[in-house]
Coordinates of C-alpha atoms (C1' of nucleotides) in Angstrom, one line a residue:
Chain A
X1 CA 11.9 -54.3 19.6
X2 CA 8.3 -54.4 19.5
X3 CA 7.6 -53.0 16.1
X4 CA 9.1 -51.4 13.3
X5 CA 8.9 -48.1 14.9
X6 CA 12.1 -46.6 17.1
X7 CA 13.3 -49.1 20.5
X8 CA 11.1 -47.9 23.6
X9 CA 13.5 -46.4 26.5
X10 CA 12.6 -46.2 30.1
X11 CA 14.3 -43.1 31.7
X12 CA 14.9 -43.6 35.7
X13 CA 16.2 -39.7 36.8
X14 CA 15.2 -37.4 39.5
X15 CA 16.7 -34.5 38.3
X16 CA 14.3 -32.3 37.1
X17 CA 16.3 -30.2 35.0
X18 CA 18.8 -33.3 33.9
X19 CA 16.1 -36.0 33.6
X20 CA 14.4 -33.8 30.7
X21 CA 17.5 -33.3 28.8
X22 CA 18.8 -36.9 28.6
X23 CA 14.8 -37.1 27.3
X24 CA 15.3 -35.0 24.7
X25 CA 18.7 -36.0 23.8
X26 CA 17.7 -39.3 23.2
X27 CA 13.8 -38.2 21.9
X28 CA 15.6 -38.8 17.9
X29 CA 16.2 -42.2 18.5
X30 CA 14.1 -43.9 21.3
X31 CA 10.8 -43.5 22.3
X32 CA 11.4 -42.4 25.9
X33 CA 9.3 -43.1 28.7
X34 CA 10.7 -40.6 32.3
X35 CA 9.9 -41.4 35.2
X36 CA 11.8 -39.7 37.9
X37 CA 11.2 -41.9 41.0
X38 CA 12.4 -45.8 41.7
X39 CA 9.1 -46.9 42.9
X40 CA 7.7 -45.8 39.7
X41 CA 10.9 -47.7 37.6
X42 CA 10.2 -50.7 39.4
X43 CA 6.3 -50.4 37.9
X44 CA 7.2 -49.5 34.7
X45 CA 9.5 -52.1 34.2
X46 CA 7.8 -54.5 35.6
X47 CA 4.4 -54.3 33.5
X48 CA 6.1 -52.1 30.7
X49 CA 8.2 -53.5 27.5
X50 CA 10.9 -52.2 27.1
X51 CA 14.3 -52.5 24.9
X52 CA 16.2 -50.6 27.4
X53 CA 16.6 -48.8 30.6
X54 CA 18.4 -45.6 32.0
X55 CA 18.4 -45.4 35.8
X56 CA 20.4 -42.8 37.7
X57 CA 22.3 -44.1 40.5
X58 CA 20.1 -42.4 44.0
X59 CA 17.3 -42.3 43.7
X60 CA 14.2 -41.0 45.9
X61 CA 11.5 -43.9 46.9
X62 CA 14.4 -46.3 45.8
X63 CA 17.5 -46.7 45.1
X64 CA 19.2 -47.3 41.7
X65 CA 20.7 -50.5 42.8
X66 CA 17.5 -51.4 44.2
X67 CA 16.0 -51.2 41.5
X68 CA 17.9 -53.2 39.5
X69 CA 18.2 -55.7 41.7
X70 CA 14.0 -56.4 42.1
X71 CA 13.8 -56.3 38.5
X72 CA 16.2 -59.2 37.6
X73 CA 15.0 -60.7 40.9
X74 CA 11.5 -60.6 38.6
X75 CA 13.8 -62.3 35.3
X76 CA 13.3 -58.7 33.7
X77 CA 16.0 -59.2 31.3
X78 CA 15.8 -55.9 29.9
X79 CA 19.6 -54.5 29.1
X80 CA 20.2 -51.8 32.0
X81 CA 22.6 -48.6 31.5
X82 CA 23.3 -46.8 34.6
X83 CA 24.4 -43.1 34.1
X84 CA 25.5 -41.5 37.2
X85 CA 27.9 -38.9 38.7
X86 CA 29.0 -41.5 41.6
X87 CA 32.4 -42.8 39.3
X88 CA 34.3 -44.7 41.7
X89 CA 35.5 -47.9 40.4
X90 CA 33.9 -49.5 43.7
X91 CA 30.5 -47.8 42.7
X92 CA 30.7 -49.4 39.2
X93 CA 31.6 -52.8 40.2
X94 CA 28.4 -53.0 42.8
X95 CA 26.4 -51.4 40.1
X96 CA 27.5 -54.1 37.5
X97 CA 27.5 -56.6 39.8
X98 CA 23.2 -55.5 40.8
X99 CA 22.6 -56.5 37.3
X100 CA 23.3 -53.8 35.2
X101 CA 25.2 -53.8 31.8
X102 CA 26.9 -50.7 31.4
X103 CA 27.8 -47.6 33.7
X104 CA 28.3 -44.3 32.2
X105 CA 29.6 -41.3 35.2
X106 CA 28.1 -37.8 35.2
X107 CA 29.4 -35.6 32.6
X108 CA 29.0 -38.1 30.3
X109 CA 29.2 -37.1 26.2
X110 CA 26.4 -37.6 24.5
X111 CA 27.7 -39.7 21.4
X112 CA 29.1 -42.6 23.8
X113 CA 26.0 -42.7 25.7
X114 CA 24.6 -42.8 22.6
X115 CA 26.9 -45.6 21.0
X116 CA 26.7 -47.4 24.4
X117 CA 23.1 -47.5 24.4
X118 CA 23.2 -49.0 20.9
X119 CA 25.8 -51.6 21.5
X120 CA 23.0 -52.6 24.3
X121 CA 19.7 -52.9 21.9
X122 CA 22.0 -54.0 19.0
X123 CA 20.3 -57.2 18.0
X124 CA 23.3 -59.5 16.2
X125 CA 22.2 -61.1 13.6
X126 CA 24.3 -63.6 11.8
X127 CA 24.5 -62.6 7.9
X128 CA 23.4 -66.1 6.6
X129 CA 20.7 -67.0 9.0
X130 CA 19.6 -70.4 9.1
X131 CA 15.9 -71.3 8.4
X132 CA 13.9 -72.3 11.5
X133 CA 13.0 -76.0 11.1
X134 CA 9.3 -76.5 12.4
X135 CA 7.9 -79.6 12.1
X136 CA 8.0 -80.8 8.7
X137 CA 8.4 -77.3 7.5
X138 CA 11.2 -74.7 7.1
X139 CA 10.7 -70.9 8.1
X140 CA 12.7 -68.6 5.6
X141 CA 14.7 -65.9 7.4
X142 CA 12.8 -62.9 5.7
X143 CA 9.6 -64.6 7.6
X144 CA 7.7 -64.4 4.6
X145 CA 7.5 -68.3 3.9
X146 CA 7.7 -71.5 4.2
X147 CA 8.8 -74.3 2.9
X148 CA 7.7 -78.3 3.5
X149 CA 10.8 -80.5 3.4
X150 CA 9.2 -82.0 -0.4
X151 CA 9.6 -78.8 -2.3
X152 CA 5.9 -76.8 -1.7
X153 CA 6.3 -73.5 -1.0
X154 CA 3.6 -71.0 0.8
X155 CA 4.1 -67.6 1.3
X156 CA 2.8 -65.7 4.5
X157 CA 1.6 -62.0 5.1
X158 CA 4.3 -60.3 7.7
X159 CA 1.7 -60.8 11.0
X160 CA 1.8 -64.8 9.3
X161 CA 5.0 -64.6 9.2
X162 CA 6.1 -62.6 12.8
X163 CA 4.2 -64.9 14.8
X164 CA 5.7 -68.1 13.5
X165 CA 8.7 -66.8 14.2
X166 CA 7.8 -66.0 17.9
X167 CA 6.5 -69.8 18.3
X168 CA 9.3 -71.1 16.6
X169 CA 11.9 -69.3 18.8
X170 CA 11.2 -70.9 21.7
X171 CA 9.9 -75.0 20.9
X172 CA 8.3 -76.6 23.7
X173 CA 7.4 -73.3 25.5
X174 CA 3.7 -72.4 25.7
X175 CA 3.4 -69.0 24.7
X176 CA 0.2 -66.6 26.5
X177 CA -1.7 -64.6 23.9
X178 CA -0.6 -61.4 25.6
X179 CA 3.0 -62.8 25.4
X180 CA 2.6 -63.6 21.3
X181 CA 1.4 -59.6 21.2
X182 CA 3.6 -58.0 22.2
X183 CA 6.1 -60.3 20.1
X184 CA 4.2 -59.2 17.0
X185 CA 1.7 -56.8 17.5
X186 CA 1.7 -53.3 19.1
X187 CA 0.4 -55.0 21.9
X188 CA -3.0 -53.1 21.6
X189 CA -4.6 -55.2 19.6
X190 CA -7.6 -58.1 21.1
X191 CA -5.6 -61.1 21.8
X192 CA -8.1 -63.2 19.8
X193 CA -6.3 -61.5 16.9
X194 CA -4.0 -64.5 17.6
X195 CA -6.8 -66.8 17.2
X196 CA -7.3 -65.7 13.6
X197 CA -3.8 -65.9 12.8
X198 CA -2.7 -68.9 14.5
X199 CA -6.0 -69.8 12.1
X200 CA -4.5 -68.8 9.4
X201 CA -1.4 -70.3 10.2
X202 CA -2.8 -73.4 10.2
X203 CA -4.7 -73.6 6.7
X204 CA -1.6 -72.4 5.1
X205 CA 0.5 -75.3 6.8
X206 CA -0.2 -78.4 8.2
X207 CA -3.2 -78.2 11.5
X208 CA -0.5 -79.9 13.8
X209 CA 2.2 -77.6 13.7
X210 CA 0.7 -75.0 16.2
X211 CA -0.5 -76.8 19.3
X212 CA -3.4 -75.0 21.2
X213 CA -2.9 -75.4 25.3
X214 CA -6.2 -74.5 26.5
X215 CA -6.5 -71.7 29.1
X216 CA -3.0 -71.0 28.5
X217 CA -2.3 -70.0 24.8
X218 CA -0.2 -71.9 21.7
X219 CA 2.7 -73.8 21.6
X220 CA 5.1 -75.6 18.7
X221 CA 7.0 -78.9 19.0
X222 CA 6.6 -81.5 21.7
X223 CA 2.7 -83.1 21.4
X224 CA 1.9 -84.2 24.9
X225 CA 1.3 -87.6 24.8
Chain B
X1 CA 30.1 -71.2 29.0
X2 CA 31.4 -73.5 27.5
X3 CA 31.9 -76.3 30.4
X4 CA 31.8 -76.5 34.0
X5 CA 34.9 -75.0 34.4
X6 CA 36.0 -71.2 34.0
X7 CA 34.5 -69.3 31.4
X8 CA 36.9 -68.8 28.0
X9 CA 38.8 -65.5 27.2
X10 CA 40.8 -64.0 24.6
X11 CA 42.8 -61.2 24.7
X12 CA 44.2 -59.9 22.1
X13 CA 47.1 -57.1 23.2
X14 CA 50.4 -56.5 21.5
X15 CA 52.1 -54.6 24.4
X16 CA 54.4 -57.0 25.6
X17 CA 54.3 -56.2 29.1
X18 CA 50.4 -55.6 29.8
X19 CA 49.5 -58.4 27.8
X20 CA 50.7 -61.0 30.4
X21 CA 49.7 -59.0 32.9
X22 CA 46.3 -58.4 31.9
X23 CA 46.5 -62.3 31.4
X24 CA 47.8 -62.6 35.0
X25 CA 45.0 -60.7 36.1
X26 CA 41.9 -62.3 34.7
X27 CA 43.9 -65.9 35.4
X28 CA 41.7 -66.6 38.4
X29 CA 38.3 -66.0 37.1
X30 CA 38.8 -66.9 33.2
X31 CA 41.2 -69.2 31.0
X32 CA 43.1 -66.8 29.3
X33 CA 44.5 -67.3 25.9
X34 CA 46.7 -64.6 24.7
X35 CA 47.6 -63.7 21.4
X36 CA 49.7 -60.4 20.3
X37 CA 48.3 -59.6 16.9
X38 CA 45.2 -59.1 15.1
X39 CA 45.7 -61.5 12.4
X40 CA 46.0 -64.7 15.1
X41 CA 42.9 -63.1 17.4
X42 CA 41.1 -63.6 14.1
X43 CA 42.2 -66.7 13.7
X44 CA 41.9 -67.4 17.0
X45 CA 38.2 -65.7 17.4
X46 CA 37.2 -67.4 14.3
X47 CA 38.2 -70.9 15.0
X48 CA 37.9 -71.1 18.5
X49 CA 34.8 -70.9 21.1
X50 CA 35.0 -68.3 23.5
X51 CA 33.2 -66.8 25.9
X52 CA 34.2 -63.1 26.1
X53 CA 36.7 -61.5 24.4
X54 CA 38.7 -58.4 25.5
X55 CA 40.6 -56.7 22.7
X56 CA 43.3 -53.6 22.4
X57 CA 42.8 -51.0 19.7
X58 CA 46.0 -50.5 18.3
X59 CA 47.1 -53.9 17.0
X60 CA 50.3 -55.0 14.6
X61 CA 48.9 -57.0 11.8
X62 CA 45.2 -56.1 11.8
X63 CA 43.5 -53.1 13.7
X64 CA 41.4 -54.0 16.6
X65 CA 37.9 -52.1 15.1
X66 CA 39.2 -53.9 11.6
X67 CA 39.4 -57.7 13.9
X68 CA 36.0 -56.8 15.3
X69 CA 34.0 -55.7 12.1
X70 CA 35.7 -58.9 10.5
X71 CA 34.1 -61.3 13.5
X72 CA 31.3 -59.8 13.7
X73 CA 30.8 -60.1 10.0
X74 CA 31.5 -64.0 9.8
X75 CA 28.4 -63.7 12.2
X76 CA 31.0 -64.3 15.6
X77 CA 28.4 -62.9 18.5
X78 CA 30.9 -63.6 21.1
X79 CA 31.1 -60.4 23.8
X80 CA 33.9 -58.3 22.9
X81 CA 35.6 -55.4 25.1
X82 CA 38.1 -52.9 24.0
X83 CA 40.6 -51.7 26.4
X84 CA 42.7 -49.5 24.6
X85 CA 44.6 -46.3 25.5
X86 CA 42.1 -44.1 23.1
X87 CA 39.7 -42.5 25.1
X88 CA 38.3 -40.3 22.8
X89 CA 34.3 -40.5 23.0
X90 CA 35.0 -40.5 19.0
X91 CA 37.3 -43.6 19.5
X92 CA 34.7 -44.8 21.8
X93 CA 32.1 -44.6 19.2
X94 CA 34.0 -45.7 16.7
X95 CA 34.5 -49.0 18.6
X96 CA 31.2 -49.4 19.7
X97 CA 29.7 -49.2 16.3
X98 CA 32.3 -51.8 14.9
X99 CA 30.4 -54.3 17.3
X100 CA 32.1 -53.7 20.6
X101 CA 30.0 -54.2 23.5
X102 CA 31.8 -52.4 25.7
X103 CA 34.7 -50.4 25.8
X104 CA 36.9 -49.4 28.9
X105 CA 40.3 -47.2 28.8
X106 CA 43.9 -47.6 29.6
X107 CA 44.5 -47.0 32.4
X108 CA 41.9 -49.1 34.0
X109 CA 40.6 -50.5 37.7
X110 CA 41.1 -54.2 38.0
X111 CA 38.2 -54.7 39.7
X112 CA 35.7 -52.4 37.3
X113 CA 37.6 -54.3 34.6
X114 CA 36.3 -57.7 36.2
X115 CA 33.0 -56.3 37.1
X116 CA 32.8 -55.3 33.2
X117 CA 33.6 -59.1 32.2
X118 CA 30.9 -60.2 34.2
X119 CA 28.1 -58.6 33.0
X120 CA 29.1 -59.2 29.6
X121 CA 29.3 -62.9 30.4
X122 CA 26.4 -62.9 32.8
X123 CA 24.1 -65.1 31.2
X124 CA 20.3 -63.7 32.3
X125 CA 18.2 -66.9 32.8
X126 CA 15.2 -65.8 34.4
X127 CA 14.4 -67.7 38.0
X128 CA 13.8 -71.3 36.3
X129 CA 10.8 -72.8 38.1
X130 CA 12.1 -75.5 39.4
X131 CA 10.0 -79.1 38.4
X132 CA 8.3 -80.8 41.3
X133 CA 9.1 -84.6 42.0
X134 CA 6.4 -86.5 42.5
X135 CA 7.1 -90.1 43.5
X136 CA 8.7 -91.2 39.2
X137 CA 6.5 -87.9 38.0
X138 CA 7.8 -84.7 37.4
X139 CA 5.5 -81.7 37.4
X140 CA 5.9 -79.4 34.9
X141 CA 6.1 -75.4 36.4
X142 CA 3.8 -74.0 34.2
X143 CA 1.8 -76.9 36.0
X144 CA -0.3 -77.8 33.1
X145 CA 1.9 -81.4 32.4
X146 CA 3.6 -83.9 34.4
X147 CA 6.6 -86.3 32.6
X148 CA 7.4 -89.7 33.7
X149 CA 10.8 -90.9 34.3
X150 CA 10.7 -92.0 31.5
X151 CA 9.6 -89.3 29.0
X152 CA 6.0 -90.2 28.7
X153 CA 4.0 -86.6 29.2
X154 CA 0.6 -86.3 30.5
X155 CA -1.1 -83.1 29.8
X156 CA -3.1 -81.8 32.4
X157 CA -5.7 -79.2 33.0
X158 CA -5.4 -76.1 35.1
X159 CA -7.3 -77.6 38.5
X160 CA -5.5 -81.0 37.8
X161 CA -2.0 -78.8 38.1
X162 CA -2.8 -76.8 40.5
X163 CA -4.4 -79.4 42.9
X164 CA -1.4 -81.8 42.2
X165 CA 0.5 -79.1 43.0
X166 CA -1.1 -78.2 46.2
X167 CA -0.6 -82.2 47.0
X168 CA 3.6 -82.3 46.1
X169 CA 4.1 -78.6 48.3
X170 CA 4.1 -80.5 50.7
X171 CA 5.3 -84.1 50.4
X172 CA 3.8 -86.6 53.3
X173 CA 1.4 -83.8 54.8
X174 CA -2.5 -85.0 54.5
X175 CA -4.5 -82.1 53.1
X176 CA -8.3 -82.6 54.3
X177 CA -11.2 -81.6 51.5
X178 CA -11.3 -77.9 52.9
X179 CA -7.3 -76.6 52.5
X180 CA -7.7 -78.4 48.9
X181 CA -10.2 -76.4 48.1
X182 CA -9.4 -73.2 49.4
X183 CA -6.0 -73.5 47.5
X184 CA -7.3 -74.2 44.0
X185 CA -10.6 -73.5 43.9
X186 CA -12.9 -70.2 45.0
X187 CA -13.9 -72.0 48.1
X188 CA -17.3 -71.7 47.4
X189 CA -18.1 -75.3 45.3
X190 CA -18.5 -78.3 46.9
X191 CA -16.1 -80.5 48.8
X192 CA -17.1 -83.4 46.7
X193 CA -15.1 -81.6 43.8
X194 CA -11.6 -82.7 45.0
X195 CA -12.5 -86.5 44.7
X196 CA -13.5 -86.1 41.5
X197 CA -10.2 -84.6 40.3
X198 CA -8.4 -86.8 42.4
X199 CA -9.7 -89.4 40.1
X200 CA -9.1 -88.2 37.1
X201 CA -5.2 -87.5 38.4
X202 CA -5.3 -91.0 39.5
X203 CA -6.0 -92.1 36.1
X204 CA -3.7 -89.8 34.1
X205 CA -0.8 -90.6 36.3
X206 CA -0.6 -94.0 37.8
X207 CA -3.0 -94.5 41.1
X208 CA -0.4 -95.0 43.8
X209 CA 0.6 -91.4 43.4
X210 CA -2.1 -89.9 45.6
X211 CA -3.0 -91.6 49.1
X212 CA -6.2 -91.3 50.6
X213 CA -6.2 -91.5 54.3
X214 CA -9.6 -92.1 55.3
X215 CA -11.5 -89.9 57.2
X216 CA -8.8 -86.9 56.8
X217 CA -8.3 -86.0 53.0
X218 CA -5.3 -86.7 50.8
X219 CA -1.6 -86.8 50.6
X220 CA 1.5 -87.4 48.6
X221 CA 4.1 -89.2 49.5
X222 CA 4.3 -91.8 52.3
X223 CA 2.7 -92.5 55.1
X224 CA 2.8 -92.2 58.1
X225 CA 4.9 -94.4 61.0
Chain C
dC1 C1' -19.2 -109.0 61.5
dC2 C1' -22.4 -105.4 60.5
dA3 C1' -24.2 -100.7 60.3
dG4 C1' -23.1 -96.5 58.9
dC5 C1' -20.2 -93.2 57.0
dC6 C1' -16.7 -92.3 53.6
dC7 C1' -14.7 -92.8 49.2
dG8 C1' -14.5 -94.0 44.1
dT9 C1' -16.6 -93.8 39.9
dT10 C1' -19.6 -92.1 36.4
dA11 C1' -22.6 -89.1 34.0
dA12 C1' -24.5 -84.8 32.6
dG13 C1' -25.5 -79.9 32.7
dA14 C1' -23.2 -75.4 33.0
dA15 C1' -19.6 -72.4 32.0
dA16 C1' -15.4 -71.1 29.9
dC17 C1' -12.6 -71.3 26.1
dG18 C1' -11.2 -71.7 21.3
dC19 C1' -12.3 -72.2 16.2
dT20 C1' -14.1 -70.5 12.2
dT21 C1' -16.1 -67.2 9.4
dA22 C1' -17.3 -62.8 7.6
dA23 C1' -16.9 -58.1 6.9
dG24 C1' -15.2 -53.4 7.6
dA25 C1' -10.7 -50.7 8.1
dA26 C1' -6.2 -49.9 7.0
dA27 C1' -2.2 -50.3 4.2
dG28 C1' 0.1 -51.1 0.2
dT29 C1' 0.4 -50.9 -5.1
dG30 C1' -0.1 -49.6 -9.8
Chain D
dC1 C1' -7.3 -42.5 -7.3
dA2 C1' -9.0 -47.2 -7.7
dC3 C1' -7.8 -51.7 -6.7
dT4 C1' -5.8 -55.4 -4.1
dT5 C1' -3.9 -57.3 -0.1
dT6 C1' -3.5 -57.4 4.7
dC7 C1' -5.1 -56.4 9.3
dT8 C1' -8.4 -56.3 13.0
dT9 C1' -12.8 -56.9 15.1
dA10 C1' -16.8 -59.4 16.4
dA11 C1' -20.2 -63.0 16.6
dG12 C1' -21.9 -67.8 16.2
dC13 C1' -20.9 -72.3 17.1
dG14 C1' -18.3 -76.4 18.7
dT15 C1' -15.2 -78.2 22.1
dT16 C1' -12.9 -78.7 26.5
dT17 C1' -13.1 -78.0 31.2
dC18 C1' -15.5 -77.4 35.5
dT19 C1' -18.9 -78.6 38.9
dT20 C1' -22.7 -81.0 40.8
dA21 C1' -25.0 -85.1 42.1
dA22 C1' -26.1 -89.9 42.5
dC23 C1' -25.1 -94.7 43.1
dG24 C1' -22.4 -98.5 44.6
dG25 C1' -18.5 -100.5 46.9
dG26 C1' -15.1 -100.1 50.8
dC27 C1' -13.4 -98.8 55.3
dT28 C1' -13.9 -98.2 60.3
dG29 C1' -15.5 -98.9 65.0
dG30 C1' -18.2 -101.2 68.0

DNA sequence: CCAGCCCGTTAAGAAACGCTTAAGAAAGTG
DNA sequence: CACTTTCTTAAGCGTTTCTTAACGGGCTGG
């Protein structure tokens, strides 16, 4: 999820008069992108993000499967729901097998689909989260401070907050500014926005926590050398 | 996964003949433990480390939506199918929303079934650059740091990486001045620049790493006759 | 062994990149 | 509605990286 506003959804259906519907049945609860040829999937979910994806099974340009298949080929992680009237079990199994994570068959009812799509974009989160250890500090689970391991406390504004959680997700991994925002921004924001929080970041905690890799972006944990 | 070996399931079905059978069924690709009632699948699921769990709705002892919510609850993330005999899209939502991921009715194709298990257990790791062995260095993917055998890192800029990278493409194979630079560099500056980053790779890393062989250009690896 | 080319090393200017600051816009709050 | 906090942009300045060039030592072939 990008932001606080409704999951993004990236509709793959030629149908013209079934491709629209699906749109509007799920317009309440997604923001949903149609596109209603695989070529144009395959773009989309390539350079788009997105919390989930619908593709229909055949497709003109190309085909569902092969659709799926070049986007996890790409590491597009994205959960994938393929809805379909092809309902053989063979059919299902290849279509699994390509990558996807659920197949729904043509008539499908609304309310699974609907469950289905939010068993794929549920996010668990454990109820007593443990706080993200960063250096000598301690990210609370609301994100909205930190603690040093000798008491002090600072408290961080939600952006503060958002993108030392991003960092602190993955230690070790150099994250791109374009990566860190669309983790915590809406993605059209300057990335030197980053540079004035990772700033910011850095005056409320200790300088060494965030580690700059030039040309590339920021990084926590590991100090190279 | 929690080994090498097959990939841990529990199944939780009271019906004395499916159970096994279901169990007989999954044998090849999983290790099955099978327990008839809810109150051991919580004990079990609670206890135990699993890998995907596949559970029937009616249960003696507990309710299967009443096992789930009570996992998922104590913050137990493990994948978790229903195959039940309720195929109501109501019952379907109903066990979705409890924290189902998916949810398949009785009865059911063996191999969508197995297809199902897969892509719940499918664990997405996007194509892992491999690291480059260079001689006792390792070259970091995001080629912007190399790591001894021995854990010492060595940060490197982005013309080091991608010339040392150039270099270990293709162990043993002298690159002259003019293939260097067309593969790093815009062709257009001076073939002079390569010795000058061959130095400064010489002294990041240790010197025997990169040969010179006169006259031609440079070259990982050993040489030749 | 020597002349001549090739390579290693260093330094310094140029360019790209990141840090810091400030100020206006937007959002939240009483 | 006024006030405060937070968000976002932009510009100046310092740092890192890139590229060139020059000098001195080493390699090769006659």
């Amino acid at each position: 999820m990008t932001s606080a506003d409704l999951p993004s959804l990236l509709l793959v259906e030629d149908d013209a008069v079934l491709g629209p519907l699906i749109a509007e049945l799920l317009d309440p609860d997604y923001r949903v992108q149609l596109v209603t040829n695989g070529r144009d999937g395959l773009h989309q979910g390539l350079t788009g993000s997105w919390d989930v994806m619908v593709v229909d099974r055949g497709l003109p340009a190309m085909d569902g499967i092969a659709l799926i298949t070049a986007l996890r080929s790409k590491g597009i992680a994205t959960p994938i729901l393929i809805l379909t009237a092809l309902g053989d079990a063979d059919e299902k199994v290849r279509g699994l097998d390509a990558g996807a994570n659920d197949y729904v068959t043509k008539p499908f009812d609304a309310g699974e689909l609907a469950a289905r799509l939010r068993a794929l974009t549920r996010t668990f989160t454990p109820p007593a989260p443990a706080p993200v250890a960063i250096g000598d500090w301690e990210l609370d689970p609301t994100q909205r401070s930190v603690r040093s391991v000798y008491g002090q406390t600072v408290s961080l504004t939600a952006k503060e907050g958002q993108l030392l959680a991003a960092l602190a997700a993955e230690p070790d991994r150099v994250f791109t500014r374009d990566e860190l925002l669309a983790a915590c921004f809406h993605a059209s924001e300057q990335p030197g926005v980053i540079d004035t929080y990772v700033h910011h970041l850095r005056r409320k905690i200790s300088k060494a926590v965030i580690r700059t890799v030039h040309g590339l972006g920021y990084q926590i944990g590991e100090a190279h050398e």
